[in-house]
Short mmCIF file of C-alpha atoms and ligand atoms in Angstrom, two decimals:
data_model
loop_
_atom_site.label_atom_id
_atom_site.label_comp_id
_atom_site.label_asym_id
_atom_site.label_seq_id
_atom_site.Cartn_x
_atom_site.Cartn_y
_atom_site.Cartn_z
CA MET A 25 23.23 49.50 -16.77
CA SER A 26 23.34 52.57 -14.56
CA GLY A 27 20.76 53.81 -12.11
CA HIS A 28 20.54 57.61 -12.38
CA HIS A 29 18.43 58.10 -9.27
CA GLY A 30 20.36 55.49 -7.37
CA PRO A 31 18.92 52.44 -5.70
CA THR A 32 17.40 53.21 -2.33
CA ARG A 33 17.90 50.03 -0.37
CA ARG A 34 16.47 49.81 3.10
CA ARG A 35 16.60 47.50 6.05
CA THR A 36 13.26 45.76 6.34
CA ALA A 37 11.80 44.86 9.71
CA ARG A 38 12.51 41.17 10.35
CA TYR A 39 9.41 39.04 10.77
CA SER A 40 9.73 36.60 13.68
CA ALA A 41 7.81 35.52 16.76
CA PHE A 42 10.19 37.63 18.81
CA SER A 43 9.57 40.81 16.82
CA VAL A 44 5.79 40.23 16.89
CA ALA A 45 5.99 40.07 20.70
CA ARG A 46 8.34 43.06 20.95
CA ARG A 47 6.24 45.27 18.69
CA GLY A 48 3.04 44.07 20.33
CA PHE A 49 4.17 44.89 23.86
CA GLY A 50 5.93 48.08 22.78
CA GLY A 51 2.90 49.26 20.79
CA ARG A 52 5.14 49.89 17.75
CA GLU A 53 3.67 49.91 14.22
CA TRP A 54 5.16 47.71 11.51
CA PRO A 55 6.70 49.67 8.64
CA ARG A 56 4.98 49.41 5.23
CA ALA A 57 5.97 46.18 3.46
CA TRP A 58 6.82 48.22 0.34
CA ARG A 59 7.11 51.95 -0.17
CA ARG A 60 5.23 54.46 -2.32
CA HIS A 61 7.24 56.49 -4.85
CA ASP A 62 6.75 59.17 -7.46
CA LEU A 63 7.35 57.85 -10.95
CA ALA A 64 10.87 58.71 -12.13
CA PRO A 65 11.43 59.88 -15.74
CA ARG A 66 13.72 56.95 -16.51
CA TYR A 67 14.47 53.38 -15.36
CA ASP A 68 16.91 50.73 -16.54
CA VAL A 69 14.06 48.20 -16.63
CA VAL A 70 10.28 48.64 -16.59
CA ILE A 71 8.18 45.59 -15.71
CA VAL A 72 4.49 45.77 -16.58
CA GLY A 73 2.34 43.75 -14.16
CA ALA A 74 2.73 43.33 -10.38
CA GLY A 75 1.68 39.70 -10.22
CA VAL A 76 3.99 36.93 -9.07
CA HIS A 77 5.83 36.96 -12.42
CA GLY A 78 6.59 40.69 -12.54
CA LEU A 79 7.48 40.85 -8.85
CA ALA A 80 9.70 37.75 -8.93
CA ALA A 81 11.55 39.05 -12.00
CA ALA A 82 12.13 42.37 -10.20
CA TYR A 83 13.32 40.61 -7.05
CA TYR A 84 15.80 38.33 -8.86
CA LEU A 85 17.09 41.21 -11.04
CA ALA A 86 18.07 42.97 -7.83
CA ALA A 87 19.03 39.95 -5.70
CA ASN A 88 20.94 37.90 -8.29
CA HIS A 89 22.28 40.57 -10.67
CA GLY A 90 22.42 43.83 -8.72
CA ILE A 91 20.07 45.54 -11.20
CA THR A 92 17.95 47.73 -8.95
CA ASP A 93 16.91 50.67 -11.13
CA VAL A 94 13.68 48.83 -11.86
CA ALA A 95 10.03 49.93 -11.82
CA VAL A 96 7.15 47.48 -11.58
CA LEU A 97 3.98 49.14 -12.88
CA ASP A 98 0.47 47.85 -12.27
CA LYS A 99 -2.80 49.36 -13.35
CA GLY A 100 -4.40 47.93 -10.20
CA TYR A 101 -2.77 46.57 -7.06
CA VAL A 102 -0.12 43.99 -6.17
CA GLY A 103 -1.59 40.52 -6.78
CA GLY A 104 -4.87 41.90 -8.18
CA GLY A 105 -4.65 39.70 -11.29
CA GLY A 106 -4.42 35.92 -11.42
CA SER A 107 -1.73 35.91 -8.74
CA GLY A 108 -4.27 36.77 -6.04
CA ARG A 109 -7.11 34.70 -7.52
CA ASN A 110 -5.57 31.29 -8.16
CA THR A 111 -6.07 28.08 -6.24
CA ALA A 112 -2.36 27.93 -5.43
CA ILE A 113 -1.54 24.41 -6.61
CA VAL A 114 2.20 23.85 -7.01
CA ARG A 115 3.53 20.74 -8.77
CA SER A 116 6.01 19.64 -11.44
CA ASN A 117 4.51 16.42 -12.87
CA TYR A 118 4.16 17.75 -16.42
CA LEU A 119 4.25 15.82 -19.68
CA THR A 120 7.26 17.12 -21.64
CA PRO A 121 10.88 16.96 -20.40
CA GLU A 122 11.16 20.73 -20.99
CA GLY A 123 8.09 21.37 -18.85
CA VAL A 124 9.07 18.97 -16.05
CA ARG A 125 12.60 20.42 -15.73
CA PHE A 126 11.26 23.96 -15.69
CA TYR A 127 8.49 23.45 -13.11
CA ASP A 128 10.75 21.31 -10.95
CA ARG A 129 13.16 24.23 -10.62
CA SER A 130 10.21 26.32 -9.42
CA VAL A 131 9.26 23.75 -6.76
CA LYS A 132 12.88 23.84 -5.54
CA LEU A 133 12.81 27.64 -5.33
CA TYR A 134 9.46 27.54 -3.52
CA GLU A 135 10.89 25.08 -0.98
CA ARG A 136 13.35 27.71 0.28
CA LEU A 137 11.32 30.85 -0.45
CA ALA A 138 9.99 31.41 3.07
CA VAL A 139 13.53 31.52 4.45
CA GLU A 140 14.93 33.54 1.55
CA LEU A 141 12.21 36.22 1.78
CA ASN A 142 11.70 36.01 5.59
CA TYR A 143 8.01 35.58 4.83
CA ASN A 144 5.90 32.54 5.70
CA VAL A 145 4.53 31.43 2.33
CA MET A 146 2.94 28.31 3.89
CA PHE A 147 4.14 25.89 1.22
CA SER A 148 2.50 22.58 2.11
CA GLN A 149 3.82 19.65 0.04
CA ARG A 150 0.92 17.35 0.85
CA GLY A 151 0.87 15.31 -2.37
CA HIS A 152 -1.12 15.66 -5.58
CA LEU A 153 -3.43 13.02 -7.10
CA THR A 154 -4.67 13.12 -10.70
CA LEU A 155 -7.49 10.59 -11.05
CA ALA A 156 -7.98 8.32 -14.05
CA HIS A 157 -11.53 7.29 -14.96
CA ASN A 158 -10.68 5.53 -18.23
CA ASP A 159 -7.91 3.60 -19.96
CA ALA A 160 -6.79 6.53 -22.08
CA SER A 161 -6.13 8.65 -18.95
CA LEU A 162 -4.24 5.77 -17.33
CA ARG A 163 -2.01 5.53 -20.41
CA THR A 164 -1.22 9.27 -20.35
CA MET A 165 -0.45 8.98 -16.64
CA ALA A 166 1.96 6.10 -17.17
CA TRP A 167 3.67 8.24 -19.82
CA ARG A 168 3.85 11.23 -17.46
CA ALA A 169 5.21 9.05 -14.64
CA GLU A 170 8.00 7.82 -16.96
CA VAL A 171 8.95 11.33 -18.11
CA ASN A 172 8.83 12.63 -14.52
CA THR A 173 10.96 9.79 -13.16
CA LEU A 174 13.57 10.29 -15.89
CA GLN A 175 13.82 13.95 -14.80
CA GLY A 176 14.17 12.94 -11.16
CA VAL A 177 10.66 14.06 -10.16
CA ALA A 178 8.69 11.76 -7.83
CA SER A 179 5.58 10.56 -9.64
CA SER A 180 3.95 7.14 -10.07
CA VAL A 181 0.69 5.47 -11.10
CA ILE A 182 -1.22 3.95 -8.16
CA GLY A 183 -4.37 1.81 -7.92
CA PRO A 184 -7.76 2.59 -6.32
CA ARG A 185 -6.80 1.03 -2.98
CA ASP A 186 -3.83 3.36 -2.55
CA VAL A 187 -5.96 6.27 -3.73
CA LYS A 188 -8.41 5.48 -0.94
CA LYS A 189 -5.60 5.41 1.62
CA LEU A 190 -4.43 8.87 0.58
CA ALA A 191 -7.91 10.39 0.25
CA PRO A 192 -10.46 8.33 2.23
CA ALA A 193 -13.33 10.67 1.28
CA LEU A 194 -13.16 9.60 -2.37
CA ASP A 195 -15.66 7.02 -3.60
CA VAL A 196 -13.42 4.41 -5.24
CA SER A 197 -16.12 1.73 -5.56
CA PRO A 198 -16.70 0.21 -9.02
CA GLY A 199 -20.30 1.43 -8.81
CA ALA A 200 -19.33 5.12 -8.77
CA ARG A 201 -20.71 7.17 -11.66
CA TYR A 202 -17.14 7.67 -12.97
CA PRO A 203 -15.19 4.80 -11.40
CA ILE A 204 -11.64 5.64 -10.31
CA LEU A 205 -9.31 3.21 -12.09
CA GLY A 206 -6.13 4.67 -10.65
CA ALA A 207 -4.24 7.92 -10.25
CA LEU A 208 -0.97 9.68 -10.91
CA TYR A 209 0.52 10.33 -7.48
CA HIS A 210 3.02 13.18 -7.12
CA PRO A 211 4.22 13.50 -3.48
CA PRO A 212 6.09 16.87 -3.81
CA GLY A 213 2.98 18.64 -5.15
CA GLY A 214 0.84 20.74 -2.84
CA ILE A 215 -0.57 24.17 -2.11
CA ILE A 216 0.87 27.50 -1.03
CA ARG A 217 -0.42 30.81 0.32
CA HIS A 218 -0.56 32.89 -2.88
CA ASP A 219 -0.89 36.35 -1.28
CA ALA A 220 2.12 35.67 0.92
CA VAL A 221 4.20 34.82 -2.15
CA ASN A 222 3.17 38.04 -3.91
CA TRP A 223 3.68 40.22 -0.85
CA GLY A 224 6.95 38.47 0.06
CA TYR A 225 8.45 39.15 -3.38
CA ALA A 226 7.16 42.75 -3.34
CA ARG A 227 8.71 43.36 0.06
CA GLY A 228 11.97 41.64 -0.92
CA ALA A 229 12.27 43.62 -4.17
CA ASP A 230 11.47 46.90 -2.41
CA ALA A 231 14.12 46.25 0.22
CA LEU A 232 16.71 45.95 -2.55
CA GLY A 233 15.72 49.26 -4.16
CA VAL A 234 13.10 48.25 -6.76
CA GLN A 235 10.15 50.65 -7.07
CA ILE A 236 6.64 49.21 -7.11
CA HIS A 237 3.98 51.50 -8.55
CA GLN A 238 0.36 50.50 -8.06
CA ASP A 239 -2.36 52.40 -9.91
CA ALA A 240 -0.02 53.05 -12.85
CA GLU A 241 -1.53 51.79 -16.10
CA VAL A 242 0.64 51.41 -19.17
CA LEU A 243 -1.29 53.06 -21.99
CA GLY A 244 1.36 53.12 -24.71
CA ILE A 245 4.79 51.70 -25.54
CA ASP A 246 7.17 53.85 -27.59
CA VAL A 247 9.06 51.94 -30.26
CA ASP A 248 11.52 53.67 -32.57
CA HIS A 249 13.40 51.89 -35.38
CA GLY A 250 12.45 48.49 -33.94
CA ARG A 251 13.65 49.38 -30.40
CA VAL A 252 11.79 50.12 -27.21
CA ARG A 253 12.28 53.69 -25.96
CA GLY A 254 9.79 53.96 -23.13
CA VAL A 255 6.25 53.62 -21.86
CA ARG A 256 3.38 56.05 -21.50
CA THR A 257 1.42 55.58 -18.32
CA SER A 258 -1.58 57.04 -16.53
CA ARG A 259 0.95 58.72 -14.22
CA GLY A 260 3.33 60.12 -16.83
CA ASP A 261 5.90 59.06 -19.41
CA VAL A 262 8.94 56.96 -18.60
CA SER A 263 11.93 56.29 -20.81
CA THR A 264 13.61 52.89 -20.61
CA PRO A 265 15.56 50.52 -22.86
CA VAL A 266 13.86 47.38 -21.48
CA VAL A 267 10.16 46.62 -21.03
CA LEU A 268 9.08 43.22 -19.68
CA ASN A 269 5.44 42.34 -20.30
CA ALA A 270 4.21 40.21 -17.36
CA THR A 271 0.48 40.89 -17.63
CA ALA A 272 -0.91 37.35 -18.16
CA GLY A 273 -4.61 37.74 -19.07
CA TRP A 274 -4.00 41.21 -20.51
CA SER A 275 -0.69 40.33 -22.19
CA SER A 276 -1.88 40.35 -25.80
CA LEU A 277 -3.31 43.87 -25.28
CA VAL A 278 -0.05 45.13 -23.77
CA SER A 279 2.05 43.47 -26.48
CA ALA A 280 -0.15 45.08 -29.14
CA LEU A 281 0.94 48.48 -27.72
CA ALA A 282 4.46 47.57 -28.91
CA GLY A 283 3.13 46.20 -32.22
CA VAL A 284 3.84 42.58 -31.22
CA LYS A 285 1.15 40.01 -31.94
CA LEU A 286 0.94 37.02 -29.57
CA PRO A 287 -0.80 33.67 -30.23
CA ILE A 288 -2.80 34.10 -27.03
CA VAL A 289 -6.54 34.04 -26.31
CA THR A 290 -7.86 35.20 -22.94
CA HIS A 291 -10.47 33.09 -21.14
CA PRO A 292 -11.98 33.52 -17.67
CA LEU A 293 -11.31 30.80 -15.09
CA GLN A 294 -13.51 30.40 -12.02
CA ALA A 295 -13.01 28.94 -8.57
CA ALA A 296 -15.06 28.60 -5.39
CA VAL A 297 -14.58 27.92 -1.71
CA THR A 298 -16.80 26.32 0.97
CA GLU A 299 -17.30 27.09 4.62
CA PRO A 300 -14.51 25.63 6.78
CA VAL A 301 -14.83 22.13 8.26
CA LYS A 302 -12.46 19.88 10.17
CA VAL A 303 -9.55 18.86 7.93
CA PHE A 304 -10.28 15.51 6.23
CA LEU A 305 -8.61 15.89 2.82
CA ARG A 306 -4.83 15.98 2.95
CA THR A 307 -3.92 15.67 -0.74
CA VAL A 308 -4.87 17.77 -3.74
CA VAL A 309 -7.33 15.80 -5.91
CA VAL A 310 -7.75 16.46 -9.63
CA SER A 311 -10.00 14.81 -12.19
CA GLY A 312 -9.13 15.79 -15.75
CA SER A 313 -12.07 13.89 -17.22
CA LEU A 314 -14.58 15.63 -14.92
CA HIS A 315 -12.84 19.02 -15.25
CA VAL A 316 -12.71 19.54 -11.52
CA TYR A 317 -10.20 19.66 -8.67
CA VAL A 318 -10.41 19.97 -4.88
CA SER A 319 -8.04 20.80 -2.05
CA GLN A 320 -8.59 21.70 1.59
CA THR A 321 -6.84 24.67 3.15
CA ASP A 322 -5.31 24.55 6.62
CA ARG A 323 -8.27 26.66 7.75
CA GLY A 324 -10.59 23.85 6.60
CA GLU A 325 -12.24 25.40 3.52
CA LEU A 326 -12.59 23.19 0.45
CA VAL A 327 -11.26 24.97 -2.65
CA PHE A 328 -12.87 23.94 -5.96
CA GLY A 329 -11.64 24.69 -9.45
CA ALA A 330 -12.37 23.67 -13.01
CA SER A 331 -11.16 24.31 -16.55
CA VAL A 332 -11.54 27.69 -18.26
CA ASP A 333 -14.91 29.09 -19.31
CA PRO A 334 -15.50 27.94 -22.88
CA TYR A 335 -15.48 31.41 -24.49
CA PRO A 336 -12.89 34.20 -24.71
CA SER A 337 -13.70 37.15 -22.47
CA TYR A 338 -12.15 39.76 -20.17
CA SER A 339 -15.01 39.51 -17.68
CA THR A 340 -14.37 38.34 -14.13
CA ARG A 341 -18.00 37.64 -13.21
CA GLY A 342 -18.86 34.28 -11.72
CA SER A 343 -21.60 32.13 -13.29
CA LEU A 344 -24.22 29.77 -11.89
CA GLU A 345 -23.33 27.11 -14.50
CA PHE A 346 -19.84 26.87 -13.02
CA VAL A 347 -21.05 26.29 -9.45
CA GLU A 348 -23.68 23.77 -10.53
CA GLU A 349 -21.22 21.78 -12.59
CA VAL A 350 -18.41 21.82 -10.03
CA ALA A 351 -20.78 20.86 -7.20
CA ALA A 352 -22.21 17.96 -9.22
CA HIS A 353 -18.79 16.55 -10.04
CA VAL A 354 -17.39 17.01 -6.54
CA LEU A 355 -20.39 15.05 -5.21
CA GLU A 356 -19.77 12.27 -7.71
CA LEU A 357 -16.21 12.00 -6.40
CA MET A 358 -16.93 12.65 -2.68
CA PRO A 359 -20.60 11.98 -1.87
CA GLY A 360 -19.96 12.80 1.80
CA VAL A 361 -19.66 16.57 1.34
CA GLY A 362 -23.26 17.08 0.19
CA ARG A 363 -24.24 19.33 3.10
CA LEU A 364 -21.32 21.74 2.84
CA ARG A 365 -22.25 25.29 1.91
CA LEU A 366 -20.36 27.37 -0.64
CA LEU A 367 -18.94 30.55 0.81
CA ARG A 368 -17.94 32.43 -2.34
CA GLN A 369 -16.85 32.14 -5.97
CA TRP A 370 -14.68 34.33 -8.15
CA ALA A 371 -12.94 34.48 -11.53
CA GLY A 372 -9.63 35.54 -13.04
CA LEU A 373 -8.26 35.84 -16.56
CA CYS A 374 -6.08 33.23 -18.24
CA ASP A 375 -3.80 33.81 -21.23
CA MET A 376 -4.12 30.55 -23.16
CA THR A 377 -1.52 29.49 -25.76
CA PRO A 378 -2.11 26.84 -28.44
CA ASP A 379 0.26 24.31 -26.79
CA TYR A 380 -0.47 25.08 -23.10
CA SER A 381 3.13 26.19 -22.56
CA PRO A 382 4.32 29.72 -21.75
CA ILE A 383 5.97 32.27 -24.04
CA MET A 384 9.16 33.67 -22.56
CA GLY A 385 11.95 35.83 -23.91
CA PHE A 386 12.68 38.11 -26.85
CA THR A 387 10.22 39.49 -29.41
CA PRO A 388 10.81 41.11 -32.81
CA VAL A 389 11.00 44.50 -31.00
CA ASP A 390 14.43 45.03 -29.37
CA GLY A 391 14.13 45.54 -25.63
CA PHE A 392 10.52 44.37 -25.50
CA LEU A 393 10.42 41.05 -23.63
CA VAL A 394 7.56 38.75 -22.70
CA ASP A 395 6.86 36.41 -19.81
CA VAL A 396 3.31 35.40 -20.72
CA GLY A 397 1.05 32.53 -21.76
CA TRP A 398 0.54 31.36 -18.19
CA GLY A 399 -2.94 30.07 -18.76
CA THR A 400 -4.39 28.23 -15.79
CA TYR A 401 -1.04 27.05 -14.42
CA GLY A 402 1.31 30.03 -14.06
CA PHE A 403 1.35 30.71 -10.34
CA LYS A 404 3.59 27.74 -9.64
CA ALA A 405 6.04 29.06 -12.24
CA GLY A 406 6.50 32.49 -10.62
CA PRO A 407 9.88 31.84 -8.97
CA VAL A 408 11.57 30.04 -11.88
CA SER A 409 10.23 32.51 -14.44
CA GLY A 410 11.41 35.45 -12.39
CA GLU A 411 14.82 33.88 -11.96
CA GLN A 412 15.23 33.01 -15.64
CA MET A 413 13.85 36.28 -17.04
CA ALA A 414 16.14 38.22 -14.70
CA GLU A 415 19.09 36.26 -16.07
CA LEU A 416 17.94 36.94 -19.64
CA VAL A 417 17.71 40.69 -18.98
CA ALA A 418 21.07 40.77 -17.19
CA THR A 419 23.01 38.73 -19.75
CA GLY A 420 21.11 39.43 -22.97
CA LYS A 421 21.02 35.65 -23.58
CA THR A 422 18.19 33.15 -23.28
CA PRO A 423 18.94 30.67 -20.45
CA GLU A 424 18.83 27.02 -21.50
CA LEU A 425 15.95 26.19 -19.13
CA ILE A 426 13.52 28.46 -21.01
CA SER A 427 14.86 28.22 -24.56
CA ALA A 428 12.03 25.86 -25.59
CA PHE A 429 9.43 28.53 -24.69
CA SER A 430 10.45 31.26 -27.16
CA LEU A 431 7.87 33.15 -29.21
CA SER A 432 9.64 31.99 -32.37
CA ARG A 433 8.55 28.36 -31.73
CA PHE A 434 5.22 29.21 -33.34
CA ASP A 435 7.03 30.14 -36.61
CA ALA A 436 9.38 27.16 -36.38
CA GLY A 437 6.56 24.72 -35.52
CA THR A 438 8.39 23.41 -32.45
CA LEU A 439 5.49 23.50 -29.99
CA VAL A 440 5.83 22.14 -26.45
CA GLY A 441 2.53 20.25 -26.09
CA GLU A 442 1.46 20.25 -22.44
CA LYS A 443 -2.30 19.95 -22.82
CA GLY A 444 -2.33 16.42 -21.40
CA ALA A 445 -0.83 17.69 -18.13
CA ALA A 446 -1.96 21.31 -17.89
CA SER A 447 -5.56 21.78 -18.94
CA VAL A 448 -7.31 21.10 -15.61
CA GLY A 449 -4.54 20.16 -13.22
CA HIS A 450 -3.28 23.76 -12.98
C1 FAD B 14 -9.29 30.77 -10.63
C2 FAD B 14 -7.85 30.53 -10.99
C3 FAD B 14 -7.18 29.42 -10.49
C4 FAD B 14 -5.84 29.19 -10.81
N1 FAD B 14 -5.20 28.15 -10.21
C5 FAD B 14 -3.86 27.99 -10.39
C6 FAD B 14 -3.18 27.01 -9.65
O1 FAD B 14 -3.76 26.28 -8.83
N2 FAD B 14 -1.82 26.87 -9.86
C7 FAD B 14 -1.15 27.67 -10.74
O2 FAD B 14 0.06 27.48 -10.90
N3 FAD B 14 -1.80 28.63 -11.45
C8 FAD B 14 -3.14 28.82 -11.29
N4 FAD B 14 -3.80 29.82 -11.97
C9 FAD B 14 -3.07 30.63 -12.95
C10 FAD B 14 -2.26 31.74 -12.29
O3 FAD B 14 -3.07 32.45 -11.38
C11 FAD B 14 -1.67 32.71 -13.31
O4 FAD B 14 -1.09 32.00 -14.39
C12 FAD B 14 -0.60 33.58 -12.69
O5 FAD B 14 -1.04 34.14 -11.47
C13 FAD B 14 -0.15 34.67 -13.63
O6 FAD B 14 0.67 35.53 -12.93
P1 FAD B 14 1.23 36.84 -13.60
O7 FAD B 14 2.10 37.50 -12.61
O8 FAD B 14 1.84 36.51 -14.92
O9 FAD B 14 -0.08 37.71 -13.94
P2 FAD B 14 -1.19 38.37 -12.99
O10 FAD B 14 -1.08 37.94 -11.60
O11 FAD B 14 -2.49 38.20 -13.70
O12 FAD B 14 -0.76 39.89 -13.02
C14 FAD B 14 -0.87 40.67 -14.17
C15 FAD B 14 -0.98 42.09 -13.72
O13 FAD B 14 -0.88 42.95 -14.86
C16 FAD B 14 -1.62 44.10 -14.59
N5 FAD B 14 -1.89 44.80 -15.86
C17 FAD B 14 -2.64 44.38 -16.90
N6 FAD B 14 -2.62 45.31 -17.89
C18 FAD B 14 -1.84 46.32 -17.45
C19 FAD B 14 -1.45 47.59 -18.01
N7 FAD B 14 -1.84 47.99 -19.23
N8 FAD B 14 -0.65 48.41 -17.27
C20 FAD B 14 -0.23 48.04 -16.02
N9 FAD B 14 -0.58 46.86 -15.45
C21 FAD B 14 -1.37 46.02 -16.15
C22 FAD B 14 -2.88 43.57 -13.91
O14 FAD B 14 -3.50 44.58 -13.13
C23 FAD B 14 -2.32 42.43 -13.06
O15 FAD B 14 -2.11 42.79 -11.71
C24 FAD B 14 -5.15 30.06 -11.69
C25 FAD B 14 -5.82 31.17 -12.22
C26 FAD B 14 -7.15 31.43 -11.87
C27 FAD B 14 -7.83 32.64 -12.43
#
């Protein structure tokens, strides 16, 4: 691949305590984290969507393969989709060996991301608890623990007493409305600062010569004789041999522009956050049966989430039903937080697939690639997806780690069923 307008690398300002002090005392402004550009008439690769997936793919194309003639186009702003609206849970305790291996690679990449990008992404591996309120959940957890252990991922089933030690605020008494019979404990799981991840990848990609275009909506995709030729955007036409669709909740609309139908339905997903209080909850706590999860940020806010709204929609309005239901279930689990006030709620869009696994790789249109189907759980997969999709673009071959997630699995009937580990746990 050849870049006709040449990559324009630049030295980024290093972020460190020393440079904060130097710039502070010297009164010097920080340079923009990523630059503005005019849209060029041609790129080697066009990525649609500036969420964590699009940005990570751009970064690894440049960093790992030297492919820098890349444009990332977004109709809104960097991280304006799910990547800036999620509850930032990172874990790898999935149900299928394919899923566990894949998400584990992402955890490993996240562990060194702050150093690699020179950006504090605040990855806090504080442990992740999935509660069991009935025998069926305990059985699924034992199954998950076995699969996880076989893949080298730390994960085990623990009893109510150990649950209480890890999360003293939980009511583990037998008299609770939904008694806690045990939990799947996953020590490497935790939370991260989602904006920092998005901005860190954007800055890293920009430094290597990638162009990030905000406010550039893809309105059409030109396909000729089964091959991608370019995209039409709100800021002009661009020719390119490779288009990567990384638009999550909008991905079936964008794929339809290339004539590719995806087995994806978009649902809203809501979350909410309370006022900050002294930190008392170290681990992430999830209850699949109650469709609720809670974590506490380092600032002290409790972050609440649930499963998707029960109807397909592209609306990002919050609803009263969501807050009422989440509050009721959180109180059943942790009666002590009854006087906390909610600060705000919000919603994002989730691209749900029939098997709760992503769709990654080639489509029937040559040069039109997808990295979609991220549902309620795709933020944690940003690094590994970016790394693997970059390799696929650079080599023209599907890497082993993502071969199970091809679009063709829906024709072949080889689904990767992750519902038991993905529907609420995120
Ligand atoms: C409330 C909530 C909580 C969540 N919690 C978690 C969690 O705890 N852990 C986890 O791993 N995941 C979680 N998720 C899921 C996660 O946020 C997403 O799966 C992930 O962010 C998807 O990233 P992405 O880069 O693929 O897409 P997005 O971040 O959604 O980015 C897609 C981008 O495409 C752009 N776009 C769309 N159409 C066009 C077009 N025609 N032209 C140009 N640009 C376009 C959009 O503007 C958007 O910026 C949660 C999601 C929500 C909503």
